[in-house]
XYZ file of C-alpha atoms in Angstrom:
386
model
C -55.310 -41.255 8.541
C -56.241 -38.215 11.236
C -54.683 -38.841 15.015
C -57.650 -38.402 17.179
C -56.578 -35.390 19.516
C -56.917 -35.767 23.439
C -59.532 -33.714 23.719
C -62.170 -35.898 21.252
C -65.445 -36.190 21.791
C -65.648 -33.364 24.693
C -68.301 -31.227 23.958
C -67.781 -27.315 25.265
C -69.800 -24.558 25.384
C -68.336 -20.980 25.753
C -70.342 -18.196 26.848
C -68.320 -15.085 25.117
C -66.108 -12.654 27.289
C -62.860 -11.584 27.455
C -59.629 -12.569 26.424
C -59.018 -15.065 29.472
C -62.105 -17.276 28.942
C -61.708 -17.528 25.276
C -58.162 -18.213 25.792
C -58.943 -21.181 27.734
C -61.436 -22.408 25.047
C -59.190 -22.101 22.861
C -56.600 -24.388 24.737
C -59.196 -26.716 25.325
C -60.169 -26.300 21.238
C -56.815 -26.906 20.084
C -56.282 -30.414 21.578
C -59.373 -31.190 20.051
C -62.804 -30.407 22.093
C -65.851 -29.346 20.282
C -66.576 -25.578 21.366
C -69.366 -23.854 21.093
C -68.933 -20.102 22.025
C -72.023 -18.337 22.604
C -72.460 -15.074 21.350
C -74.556 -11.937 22.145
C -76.609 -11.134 18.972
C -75.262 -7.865 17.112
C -71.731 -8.075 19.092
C -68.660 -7.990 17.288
C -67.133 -11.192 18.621
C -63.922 -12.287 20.204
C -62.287 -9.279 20.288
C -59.157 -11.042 21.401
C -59.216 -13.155 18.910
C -58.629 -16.565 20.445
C -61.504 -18.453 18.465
C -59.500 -20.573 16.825
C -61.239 -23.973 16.039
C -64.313 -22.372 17.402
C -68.011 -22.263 16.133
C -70.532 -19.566 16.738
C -73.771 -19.390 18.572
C -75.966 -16.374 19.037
C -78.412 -16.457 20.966
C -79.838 -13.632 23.834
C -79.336 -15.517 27.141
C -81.047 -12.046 29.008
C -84.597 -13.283 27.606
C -86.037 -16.313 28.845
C -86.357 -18.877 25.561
C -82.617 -17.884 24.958
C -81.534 -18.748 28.424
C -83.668 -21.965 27.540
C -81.667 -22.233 24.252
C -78.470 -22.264 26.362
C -80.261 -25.193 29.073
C -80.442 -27.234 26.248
C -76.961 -27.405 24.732
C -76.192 -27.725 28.641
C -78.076 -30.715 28.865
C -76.154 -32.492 26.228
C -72.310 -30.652 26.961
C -69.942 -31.952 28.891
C -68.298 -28.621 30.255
C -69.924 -25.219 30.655
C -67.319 -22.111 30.436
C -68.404 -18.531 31.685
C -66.490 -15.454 32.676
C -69.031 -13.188 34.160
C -69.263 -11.025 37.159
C -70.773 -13.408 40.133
C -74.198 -13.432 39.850
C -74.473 -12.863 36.275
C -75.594 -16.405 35.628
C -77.727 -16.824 38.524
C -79.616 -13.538 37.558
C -80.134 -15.017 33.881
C -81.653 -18.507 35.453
C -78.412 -20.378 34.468
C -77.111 -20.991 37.464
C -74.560 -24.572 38.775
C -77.646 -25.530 40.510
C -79.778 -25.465 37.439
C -77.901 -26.486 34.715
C -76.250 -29.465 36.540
C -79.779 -30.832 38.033
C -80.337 -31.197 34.588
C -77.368 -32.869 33.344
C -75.218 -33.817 36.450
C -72.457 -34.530 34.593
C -71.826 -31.365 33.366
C -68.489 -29.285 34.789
C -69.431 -25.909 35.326
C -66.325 -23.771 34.867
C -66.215 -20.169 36.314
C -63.526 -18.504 35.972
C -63.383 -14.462 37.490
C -61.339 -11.782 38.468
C -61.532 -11.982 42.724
C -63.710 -15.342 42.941
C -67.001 -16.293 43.653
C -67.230 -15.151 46.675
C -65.258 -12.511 49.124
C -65.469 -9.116 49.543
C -64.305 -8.222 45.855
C -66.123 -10.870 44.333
C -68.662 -8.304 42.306
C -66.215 -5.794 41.922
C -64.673 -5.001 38.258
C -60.946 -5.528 37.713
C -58.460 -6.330 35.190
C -54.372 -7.937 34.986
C -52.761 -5.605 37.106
C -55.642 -5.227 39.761
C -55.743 -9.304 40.260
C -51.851 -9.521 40.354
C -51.649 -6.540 42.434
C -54.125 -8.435 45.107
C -52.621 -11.293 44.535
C -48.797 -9.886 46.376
C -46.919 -10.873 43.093
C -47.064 -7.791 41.536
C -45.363 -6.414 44.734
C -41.916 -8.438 43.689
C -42.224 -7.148 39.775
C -39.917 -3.925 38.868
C -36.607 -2.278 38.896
C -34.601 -1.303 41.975
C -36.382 2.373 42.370
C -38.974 2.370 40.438
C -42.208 1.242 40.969
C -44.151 -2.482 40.108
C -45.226 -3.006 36.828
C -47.104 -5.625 35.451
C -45.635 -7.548 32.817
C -48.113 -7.307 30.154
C -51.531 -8.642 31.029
C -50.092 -12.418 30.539
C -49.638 -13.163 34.276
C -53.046 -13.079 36.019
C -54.717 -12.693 32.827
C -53.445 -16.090 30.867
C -51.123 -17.995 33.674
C -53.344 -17.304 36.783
C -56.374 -16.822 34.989
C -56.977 -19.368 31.765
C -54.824 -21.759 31.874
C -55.469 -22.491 35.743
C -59.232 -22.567 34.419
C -58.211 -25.192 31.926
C -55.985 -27.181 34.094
C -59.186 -27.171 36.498
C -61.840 -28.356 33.765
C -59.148 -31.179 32.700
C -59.312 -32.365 36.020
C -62.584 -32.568 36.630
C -62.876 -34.462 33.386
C -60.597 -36.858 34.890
C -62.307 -37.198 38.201
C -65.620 -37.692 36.196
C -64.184 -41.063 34.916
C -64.411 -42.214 38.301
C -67.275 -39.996 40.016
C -69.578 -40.130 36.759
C -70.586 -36.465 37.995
C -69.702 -33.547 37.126
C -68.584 -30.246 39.475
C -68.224 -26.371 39.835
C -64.898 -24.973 39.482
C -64.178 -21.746 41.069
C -61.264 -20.590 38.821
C -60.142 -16.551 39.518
C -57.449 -14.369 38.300
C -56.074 -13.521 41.951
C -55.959 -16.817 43.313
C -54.572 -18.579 39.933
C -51.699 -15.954 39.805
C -50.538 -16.704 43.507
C -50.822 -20.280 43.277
C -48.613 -19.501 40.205
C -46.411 -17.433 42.463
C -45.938 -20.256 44.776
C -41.693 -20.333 44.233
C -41.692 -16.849 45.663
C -43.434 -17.974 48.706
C -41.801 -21.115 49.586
C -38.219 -19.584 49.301
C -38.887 -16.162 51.490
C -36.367 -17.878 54.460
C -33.734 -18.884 51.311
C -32.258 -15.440 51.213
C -33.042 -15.149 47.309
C -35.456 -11.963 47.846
C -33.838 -10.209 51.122
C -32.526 -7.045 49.249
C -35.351 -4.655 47.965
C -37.079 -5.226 44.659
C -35.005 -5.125 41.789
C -31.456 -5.557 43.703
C -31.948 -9.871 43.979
C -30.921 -12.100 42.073
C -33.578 -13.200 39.900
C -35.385 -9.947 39.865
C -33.024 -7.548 37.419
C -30.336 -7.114 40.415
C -27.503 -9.442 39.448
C -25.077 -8.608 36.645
C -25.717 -12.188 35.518
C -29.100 -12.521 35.523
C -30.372 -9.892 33.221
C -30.452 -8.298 29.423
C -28.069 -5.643 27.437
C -28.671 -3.105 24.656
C -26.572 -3.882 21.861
C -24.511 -1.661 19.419
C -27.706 -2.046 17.427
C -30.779 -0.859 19.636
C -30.865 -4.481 19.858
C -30.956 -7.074 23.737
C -29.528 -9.781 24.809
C -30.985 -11.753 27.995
C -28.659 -12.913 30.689
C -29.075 -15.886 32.318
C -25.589 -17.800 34.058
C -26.724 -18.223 37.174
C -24.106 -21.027 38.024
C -20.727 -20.866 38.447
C -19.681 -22.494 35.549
C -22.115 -20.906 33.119
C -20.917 -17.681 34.236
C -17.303 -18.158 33.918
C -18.388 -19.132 29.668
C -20.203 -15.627 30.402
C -17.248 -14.153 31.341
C -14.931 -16.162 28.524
C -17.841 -14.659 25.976
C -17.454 -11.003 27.471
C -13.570 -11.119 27.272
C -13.103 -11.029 31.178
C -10.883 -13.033 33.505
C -12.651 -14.330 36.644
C -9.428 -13.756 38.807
C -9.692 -9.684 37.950
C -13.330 -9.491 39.000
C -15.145 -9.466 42.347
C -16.822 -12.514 43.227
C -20.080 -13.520 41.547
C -21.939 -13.224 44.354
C -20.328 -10.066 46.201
C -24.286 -8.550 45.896
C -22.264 -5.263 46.719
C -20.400 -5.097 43.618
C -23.419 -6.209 41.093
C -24.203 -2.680 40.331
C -20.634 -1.767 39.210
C -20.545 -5.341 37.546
C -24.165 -4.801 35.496
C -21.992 -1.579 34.483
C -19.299 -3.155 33.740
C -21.117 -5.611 31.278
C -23.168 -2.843 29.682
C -20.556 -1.172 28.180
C -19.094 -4.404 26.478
C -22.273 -5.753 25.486
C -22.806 -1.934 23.751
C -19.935 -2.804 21.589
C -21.388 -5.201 19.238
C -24.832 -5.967 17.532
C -27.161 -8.176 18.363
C -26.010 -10.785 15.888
C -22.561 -10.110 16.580
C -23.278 -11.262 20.342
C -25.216 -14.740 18.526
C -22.256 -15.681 16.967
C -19.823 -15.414 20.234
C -22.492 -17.131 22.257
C -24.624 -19.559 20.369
C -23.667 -23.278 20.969
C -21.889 -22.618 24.324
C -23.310 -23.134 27.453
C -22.762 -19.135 29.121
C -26.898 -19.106 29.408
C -26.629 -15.696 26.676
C -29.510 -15.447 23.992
C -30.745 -12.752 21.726
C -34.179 -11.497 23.081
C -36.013 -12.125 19.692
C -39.101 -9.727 18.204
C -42.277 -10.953 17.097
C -40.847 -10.061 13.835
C -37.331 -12.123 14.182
C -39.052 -15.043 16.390
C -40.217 -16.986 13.257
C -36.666 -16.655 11.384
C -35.270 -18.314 14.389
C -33.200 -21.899 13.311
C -34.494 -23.207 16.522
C -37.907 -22.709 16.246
C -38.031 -23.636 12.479
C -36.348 -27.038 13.305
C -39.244 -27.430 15.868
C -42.141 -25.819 14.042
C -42.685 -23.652 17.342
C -44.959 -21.487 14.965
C -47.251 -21.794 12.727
C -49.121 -20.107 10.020
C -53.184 -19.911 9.580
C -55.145 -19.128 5.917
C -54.899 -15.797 6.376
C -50.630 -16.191 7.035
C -51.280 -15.020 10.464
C -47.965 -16.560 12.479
C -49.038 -17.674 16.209
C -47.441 -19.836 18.489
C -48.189 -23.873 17.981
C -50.355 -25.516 20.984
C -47.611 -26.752 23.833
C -47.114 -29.177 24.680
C -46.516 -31.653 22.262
C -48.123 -35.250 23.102
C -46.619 -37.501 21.198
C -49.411 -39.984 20.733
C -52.585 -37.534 20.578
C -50.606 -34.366 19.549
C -52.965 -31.189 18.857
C -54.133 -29.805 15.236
C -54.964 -26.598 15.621
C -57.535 -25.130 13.019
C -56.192 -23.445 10.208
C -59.600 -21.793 9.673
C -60.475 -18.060 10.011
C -62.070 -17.042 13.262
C -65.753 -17.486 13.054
C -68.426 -14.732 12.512
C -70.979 -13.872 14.789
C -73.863 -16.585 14.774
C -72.201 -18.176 11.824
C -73.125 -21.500 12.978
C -75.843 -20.600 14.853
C -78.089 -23.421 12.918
C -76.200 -26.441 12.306
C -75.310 -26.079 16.156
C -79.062 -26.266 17.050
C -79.960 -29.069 14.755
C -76.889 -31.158 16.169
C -78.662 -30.462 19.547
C -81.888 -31.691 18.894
C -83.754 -28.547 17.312
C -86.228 -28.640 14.456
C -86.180 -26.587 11.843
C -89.424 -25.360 12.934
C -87.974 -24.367 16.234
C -85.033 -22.730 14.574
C -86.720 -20.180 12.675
C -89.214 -19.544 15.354
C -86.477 -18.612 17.260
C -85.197 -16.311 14.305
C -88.388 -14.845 13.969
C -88.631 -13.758 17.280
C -85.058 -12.298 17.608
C -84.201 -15.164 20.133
C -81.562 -16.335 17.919
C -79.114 -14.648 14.929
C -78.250 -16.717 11.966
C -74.431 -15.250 10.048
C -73.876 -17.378 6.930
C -70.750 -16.287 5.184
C -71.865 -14.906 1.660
C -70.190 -17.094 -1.353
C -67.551 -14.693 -3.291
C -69.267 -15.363 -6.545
């Protein structure tokens, strides 16, 4: 028998857009809501492709019966997700203040770069512009050099869609009590230095006193930091403690007693020397073998290619494979009684459900290829490989 997931029974609808919004559907998907993302006719789809467990919609919000398609699923959803510009939604008669007259207890989930309102609101941006705004990317680089962004996963994913679907969860929650639902204002900027909050609370600790990339969490410790191996491979260093790093140091070949202190922050760039040109002595694997089991805070930093060979993640089923053997991470984290079941399905076409969505939501058949007729709505059926 099938473990309902968390997530039963909620109803989503997605309005298509970049890879943070679809990201959080996807979350929000994979512990078991019912989404519904809504596509442009003629687009190409998630681009990013995070519809897993998705179905499709297309419909053409900018011409009046379409945006009164999308009022309709409204009516009947439980959460509304879009990722426009501000104003977007307001322009195309979809606005909080519409849809939620309509069905009050609908959450209405924006999520945006700068917020929906401020000075930037309306203006484009991506990653490195909201992290840059949001003082975090200020703390991000090596000791010379200047900030870089790592990846677009920061603002992007952390600050960005999974702050959006921590916000819609909530709201869910609060409806139990309330019976209504609300807006959330969820943006990239915001998300990313709420995220950031560690770096703010401990400015009066002394942890980020020296310049950026000479502290001790940000690349500037010997300790606290990765190698190249003999093999163009890396290991990452983490012994922050004293006792990790003297298993560091035991791992290494060193004697505590012939080496500066841990912390002497004046002897860390002779030290991440020091501890270069062992680590360059051995491979990658060679390094595993000295340092898996112990406690020294050493481990290999693992490809995309190695991560799936790794015993760890195998004993855990960290990843897992779809139809089309695609590897991607499994949902975190594991609930024990309601755990999620991520879809195993390809990623749906454009419109490919387009009309069992409507007739779930109350539209004849009549309606439906009215609707078709007039260009309101696209129909994608998969052809049958005969």
């Amino acid at each position: 028998m099938r473990v309902p997931m968390a997530l039963q029974g909620v109803s989503v609808v997605e309005l298509a857009g970049l890879a943070p919004g679809p990201f959080c559907g996807m979350v929000l998907a994979d512990f078991g809501a019912q989404v519904v993302r809504v596509d442009r006719p003629g687009s190409r789809g998630d681009l990013s492709r995070m519809a897993r467990g998705k179905r499709s919609l297309a419909v053409d919000l900018k011409r009046p019966r379409g945006a009164a398609v999308l009022r309709s699923l409204c009516a009947r959803a439980d959460v509304m997700l879009e990722s426009f510009r501000p104003g977007v939604m307001e322009k195309l008669q979809l606005s909080p203040e519409i849809l939620q007259k309509e069905n009050p207890k609908l959450i209405y989930a924006r999520l945006s770069g700068f917020g929906q309102s401020g000075r930037f609101s309306r203006v484009a941006g991506h990653d490195i512009n909201y992290l840059a705004l949001s003082g975090v990317l200020s703390r991000i680089g090596r000791s010379g050099e200047a900030p870089y962004a790592p990846l677009n996963l920061l603002a992007d994913f952390g600050g960005g869609g999974l702050m959006c679907t921590l916000g819609i969860l909530m709201a869910l929650f609060e409806r139990t009590r309330s019976g209504k639902g609300q807006v959330i204002d969820a943006n990239m900027v915001e998300g990313t230095a709420y995220l950031g909050s560690f770096l703010w609370k401990t400015q009066q600790t002394g942890l980020w006193e020296q310049p950026r990339g000479q502290n001790m969490l940000d690349g500037g410790a010997p300790f606290y930091t990765t190698y190249r191996t003999a093999d163009g491979g890396f290991m990452a260093v983490g012994a922050l403690e004293p006792q990790f790093y003297e298993l560091l140091l035991k791992g290494l070949g060193l004697k505590s007693d012939e080496l500066p202190s841990q912390m002497s922050i004046t002897d860390w760039p002779e030290m991440k020397k020091k501890f270069a040109d062992i680590f360059a002595k051995k491979t990658k694997a060679e390094w595993c073998q000295i340092f898996d089991g112990t406690d020294a805070c050493v481990t290999p930093v693992l490809t995309f290619e190695e991560v799936t060979h790794c015993g760890h993640h195998r004993d855990r089923g960290s990843f897992i494979i779809d139809r089309e053997q695609g590897v991607s991470p499994r949902p975190a984290p594991q609930l024990s009684n309601t755990p999620a079941v991520p879809s195993s399905k390809r990623d749906p076409f454009v419109g490919e459900h387009t009309e069992e969505i409507l007739k779930e939501f109350g539209f004849s058949q009549e309606e439906i290829s009215q609707l078709k007729s007039e260009k309101i709505i696209e129909s994608n059926k998969p052809r049958a490989n005969l």
